[in-house]
PDB file of C-alpha atoms in Angstrom:
ATOM      1  CA  MET A 277     -10.720  -4.704 -23.399  1.00 78.00           C
ATOM      2  CA  VAL A 278     -10.647  -2.113 -20.640  1.00 79.00           C
ATOM      3  CA  ALA A 279      -7.566  -1.437 -18.547  1.00 81.00           C
ATOM      4  CA  ALA A 280      -7.509   0.690 -15.423  1.00 81.00           C
ATOM      5  CA  ALA A 281      -5.057   1.470 -12.678  1.00 80.00           C
ATOM      6  CA  THR A 282      -5.919   2.056  -9.049  1.00 82.00           C
ATOM      7  CA  ILE A 283      -3.780   3.069  -6.129  1.00 84.00           C
ATOM      8  CA  ASN A 284      -4.389   0.765  -3.226  1.00 83.00           C
ATOM      9  CA  ARG A 285      -4.784   2.019   0.300  1.00 85.00           C
ATOM     10  CA  HIS A 286      -1.405   0.740   1.404  1.00 83.00           C
ATOM     11  CA  ALA A 287       0.386   3.178  -0.898  1.00 85.00           C
ATOM     12  CA  ALA A 288       0.369   5.790   1.876  1.00 87.00           C
ATOM     13  CA  VAL A 289       2.512   3.515   4.069  1.00 87.00           C
ATOM     14  CA  HIS A 290       4.843   2.726   1.156  1.00 83.00           C
ATOM     15  CA  ASP A 291       5.212   6.395   0.223  1.00 84.00           C
ATOM     16  CA  ALA A 292       5.792   7.498   3.817  1.00 86.00           C
ATOM     17  CA  ILE A 293       8.579   4.947   4.187  1.00 84.00           C
ATOM     18  CA  TYR A 294      10.068   5.777   0.783  1.00 80.00           C
ATOM     19  CA  LEU A 295      10.125   9.510   1.555  1.00 83.00           C
ATOM     20  CA  GLY A 296      11.451   8.978   5.082  1.00 87.00           C
ATOM     21  CA  HIS A 297       8.335  10.495   6.676  1.00 89.00           C
ATOM     22  CA  TYR A 298       7.341   7.257   8.440  1.00 91.00           C
ATOM     23  CA  LEU A 299       9.773   8.208  11.207  1.00 92.00           C
ATOM     24  CA  GLN A 300       7.345  10.969  12.238  1.00 92.00           C
ATOM     25  CA  GLU A 301       4.408   9.900  14.402  1.00 93.00           C
ATOM     26  CA  ARG A 302       1.887  12.148  12.599  1.00 91.00           C
ATOM     27  CA  GLN A 303       2.900  10.684   9.249  1.00 90.00           C
ATOM     28  CA  ARG A 304       2.661   7.106  10.578  1.00 92.00           C
ATOM     29  CA  GLU A 305      -0.826   7.792  11.954  1.00 92.00           C
ATOM     30  CA  ALA A 306      -1.965   9.283   8.636  1.00 91.00           C
ATOM     31  CA  ALA A 307      -0.524   6.373   6.652  1.00 91.00           C
ATOM     32  CA  ARG A 308      -2.081   3.782   8.961  1.00 91.00           C
ATOM     33  CA  ALA A 309      -5.454   5.551   8.773  1.00 92.00           C
ATOM     34  CA  ALA A 310      -5.297   5.517   4.955  1.00 92.00           C
ATOM     35  CA  ALA A 311      -4.488   1.794   5.009  1.00 90.00           C
ATOM     36  CA  THR A 312      -7.535   1.230   7.207  1.00 91.00           C
ATOM     37  CA  ASN A 313     -10.194   3.406   5.567  1.00 92.00           C
ATOM     38  CA  GLY A 314      -8.756   4.396   2.184  1.00 91.00           C
ATOM     39  CA  ILE A 315      -8.876   8.127   2.858  1.00 90.00           C
ATOM     40  CA  THR A 316      -5.510   9.809   2.748  1.00 86.00           C
ATOM     41  CA  LEU A 317      -5.149  13.194   4.388  1.00 82.00           C
ATOM     42  CA  SER A 318      -1.474  13.988   4.471  1.00 75.00           C
ATOM     43  CA  PRO A 319      -0.303  16.060   7.420  1.00 74.00           C
ATOM     44  CA  GLY A 320       2.345  17.470   5.075  1.00 69.00           C
ATOM     45  CA  ARG A 321       2.154  18.732   1.522  1.00 70.00           C
ATOM     46  CA  GLY A 322       0.127  15.875   0.125  1.00 70.00           C
ATOM     47  CA  PHE A 323      -3.369  15.961  -1.229  1.00 76.00           C
ATOM     48  CA  PRO A 324      -6.562  14.225  -0.133  1.00 84.00           C
ATOM     49  CA  ALA A 325      -7.421  11.109  -2.108  1.00 86.00           C
ATOM     50  CA  TYR A 326      -9.342   7.860  -1.933  1.00 87.00           C
ATOM     51  CA  LEU A 327      -7.159   4.765  -2.044  1.00 89.00           C
ATOM     52  CA  TYR A 328      -8.729   1.452  -3.043  1.00 87.00           C
ATOM     53  CA  ASP A 329      -9.026  -1.678  -1.015  1.00 84.00           C
ATOM     54  CA  PRO A 330      -6.966  -4.183  -3.022  1.00 74.00           C
ATOM     55  CA  ASP A 331     -10.149  -6.065  -3.969  1.00 74.00           C
ATOM     56  CA  GLY A 332     -12.273  -2.966  -4.643  1.00 78.00           C
ATOM     57  CA  GLY A 333     -11.396  -2.039  -8.203  1.00 80.00           C
ATOM     58  CA  ALA A 334     -11.893  -5.476  -9.703  1.00 81.00           C
ATOM     59  CA  GLY A 335     -15.225  -5.778  -7.913  1.00 82.00           C
ATOM     60  CA  GLU A 336     -16.467  -2.501  -9.345  1.00 85.00           C
ATOM     61  CA  PHE A 337     -15.633  -3.612 -12.894  1.00 85.00           C
ATOM     62  CA  ALA A 338     -17.346  -6.965 -12.371  1.00 84.00           C
ATOM     63  CA  ASP A 339     -20.388  -5.201 -10.895  1.00 88.00           C
ATOM     64  CA  ALA A 340     -20.486  -2.978 -14.010  1.00 89.00           C
ATOM     65  CA  GLY A 341     -20.834  -6.086 -16.173  1.00 90.00           C
ATOM     66  CA  PHE A 342     -17.305  -6.571 -17.449  1.00 87.00           C
ATOM     67  CA  PRO A 343     -16.638 -10.310 -17.736  1.00 82.00           C
ATOM     68  CA  ASP A 344     -13.424 -12.032 -16.716  1.00 83.00           C
ATOM     69  CA  VAL A 345     -12.062  -9.234 -14.570  1.00 83.00           C
ATOM     70  CA  GLU A 346      -8.409  -9.786 -13.721  1.00 79.00           C
ATOM     71  CA  ARG A 347      -6.209  -7.913 -11.288  1.00 75.00           C
ATOM     72  CA  TYR A 348      -2.432  -7.679 -11.392  1.00 69.00           C
ATOM     73  CA  GLY A 349      -0.166  -6.241  -8.724  1.00 62.00           C
ATOM     74  CA  LEU A 350       2.370  -3.881 -10.258  1.00 58.00           C
ATOM     75  CA  GLU A 351       4.231  -2.804  -7.144  1.00 54.00           C
ATOM     76  CA  GLY A 352       4.692  -4.574  -3.881  1.00 57.00           C
ATOM     77  CA  GLY A 353       6.651  -4.616  -0.686  1.00 67.00           C
ATOM     78  CA  PHE A 354       9.350  -2.423   0.677  1.00 66.00           C
ATOM     79  CA  TRP A 355      12.128  -4.335  -1.083  1.00 60.00           C
ATOM     80  CA  LEU A 356      11.430  -2.123  -4.119  1.00 62.00           C
ATOM     81  CA  TYR A 357      12.941   0.901  -2.414  1.00 65.00           C
ATOM     82  CA  GLY A 358      16.537   1.837  -2.987  1.00 72.00           C
ATOM     83  CA  ASP A 359      17.323   2.656   0.653  1.00 79.00           C
ATOM     84  CA  ILE A 360      15.893  -0.526   2.189  1.00 79.00           C
ATOM     85  CA  GLY A 361      19.367  -1.465   3.429  1.00 82.00           C
ATOM     86  CA  ASP A 362      19.537   1.737   5.478  1.00 88.00           C
ATOM     87  CA  TRP A 363      16.154   0.976   7.028  1.00 84.00           C
ATOM     88  CA  LEU A 364      17.152  -2.580   7.904  1.00 84.00           C
ATOM     89  CA  GLU A 365      20.506  -1.567   9.403  1.00 90.00           C
ATOM     90  CA  ASP A 366      19.028   1.025  11.780  1.00 92.00           C
ATOM     91  CA  PRO A 367      17.256  -0.734  14.722  1.00 92.00           C
ATOM     92  CA  GLU A 368      14.603   1.991  15.182  1.00 91.00           C
ATOM     93  CA  ARG A 369      13.813   2.258  11.486  1.00 87.00           C
ATOM     94  CA  ARG A 370      13.891  -1.541  11.072  1.00 85.00           C
ATOM     95  CA  ALA A 371      11.326  -1.928  13.870  1.00 87.00           C
ATOM     96  CA  LEU A 372       9.028   0.629  12.200  1.00 85.00           C
ATOM     97  CA  LEU A 373       9.418  -1.035   8.805  1.00 81.00           C
ATOM     98  CA  LEU A 374       8.702  -4.515  10.128  1.00 78.00           C
ATOM     99  CA  ASP A 375       5.748  -3.233  12.160  1.00 81.00           C
ATOM    100  CA  ALA A 376       4.286  -1.661   9.024  1.00 78.00           C
ATOM    101  CA  GLN A 377       4.870  -4.795   6.940  1.00 72.00           C
ATOM    102  CA  ARG A 378       3.311  -7.045   9.578  1.00 71.00           C
ATOM    103  CA  SER A 379       0.095  -5.055   9.874  1.00 68.00           C
ATOM    104  CA  PRO A 380      -2.811  -7.403   9.048  1.00 63.00           C
ATOM    105  CA  ALA A 381      -4.126  -5.262   6.190  1.00 58.00           C
ATOM    106  CA  LEU A 382      -0.725  -4.812   4.565  1.00 56.00           C
ATOM    107  CA  ALA A 383       0.124  -8.488   4.927  1.00 52.00           C
ATOM    108  CA  ALA A 384      -3.164  -9.396   3.216  1.00 54.00           C
ATOM    109  CA  GLN A 385      -2.406  -6.928   0.415  1.00 51.00           C
ATOM    110  CA  ALA A 386       1.026  -8.454  -0.091  1.00 49.00           C
ATOM    111  CA  ARG A 387      -0.440 -11.960  -0.332  1.00 46.00           C
ATOM    112  CA  ARG A 388      -2.934 -10.797  -2.955  1.00 47.00           C
ATOM    113  CA  SER A 389      -0.314  -8.850  -4.935  1.00 44.00           C
ATOM    114  CA  VAL A 390       1.882 -11.876  -5.564  1.00 39.00           C
ATOM    115  CA  SER A 391      -0.952 -13.704  -7.285  1.00 36.00           C
ATOM    116  CA  PRO A 392      -0.696 -13.209 -11.057  1.00 36.00           C
ATOM    117  CA  SER A 393      -4.428 -12.553 -11.260  1.00 38.00           C
ATOM    118  CA  ALA A 394      -7.596 -12.800  -9.285  1.00 37.00           C
ATOM    119  CA  ARG A 395     -10.894 -13.524 -10.967  1.00 34.00           C
ATOM    120  CA  ARG A 396     -14.049 -12.492  -9.226  1.00 36.00           C
ATOM    121  CA  GLY A 397     -16.406 -15.370  -8.667  1.00 39.00           C
ATOM    122  CA  THR A 398     -13.870 -18.137  -9.248  1.00 37.00           C
TER     123      THR A 398
END
């Protein structure tokens, strides 16, 4: 058995919202770019990193010959954050949060994360 963890490309949006940086245009642009191409280049104190497409990690293991690859989502939507009530109560912040959650890539990630597993080739 091999277990691995990846950080998917939507983590930049989640982190920016969690840290309150999503209110800043430069941070939103960086987070959206990371969600699109997987490359995160924080305009703040972050570090550059590659973030996986939600389907990427499992595919790499299957391509390497590991049978019965399964993927499990460990974290999900914005409801995990302690200050979600503050975001939803403030009209400007609520609009930004809902815009981020409705992005096509993030919505697809959320649909895949709720599945208990995904087997390649089935």
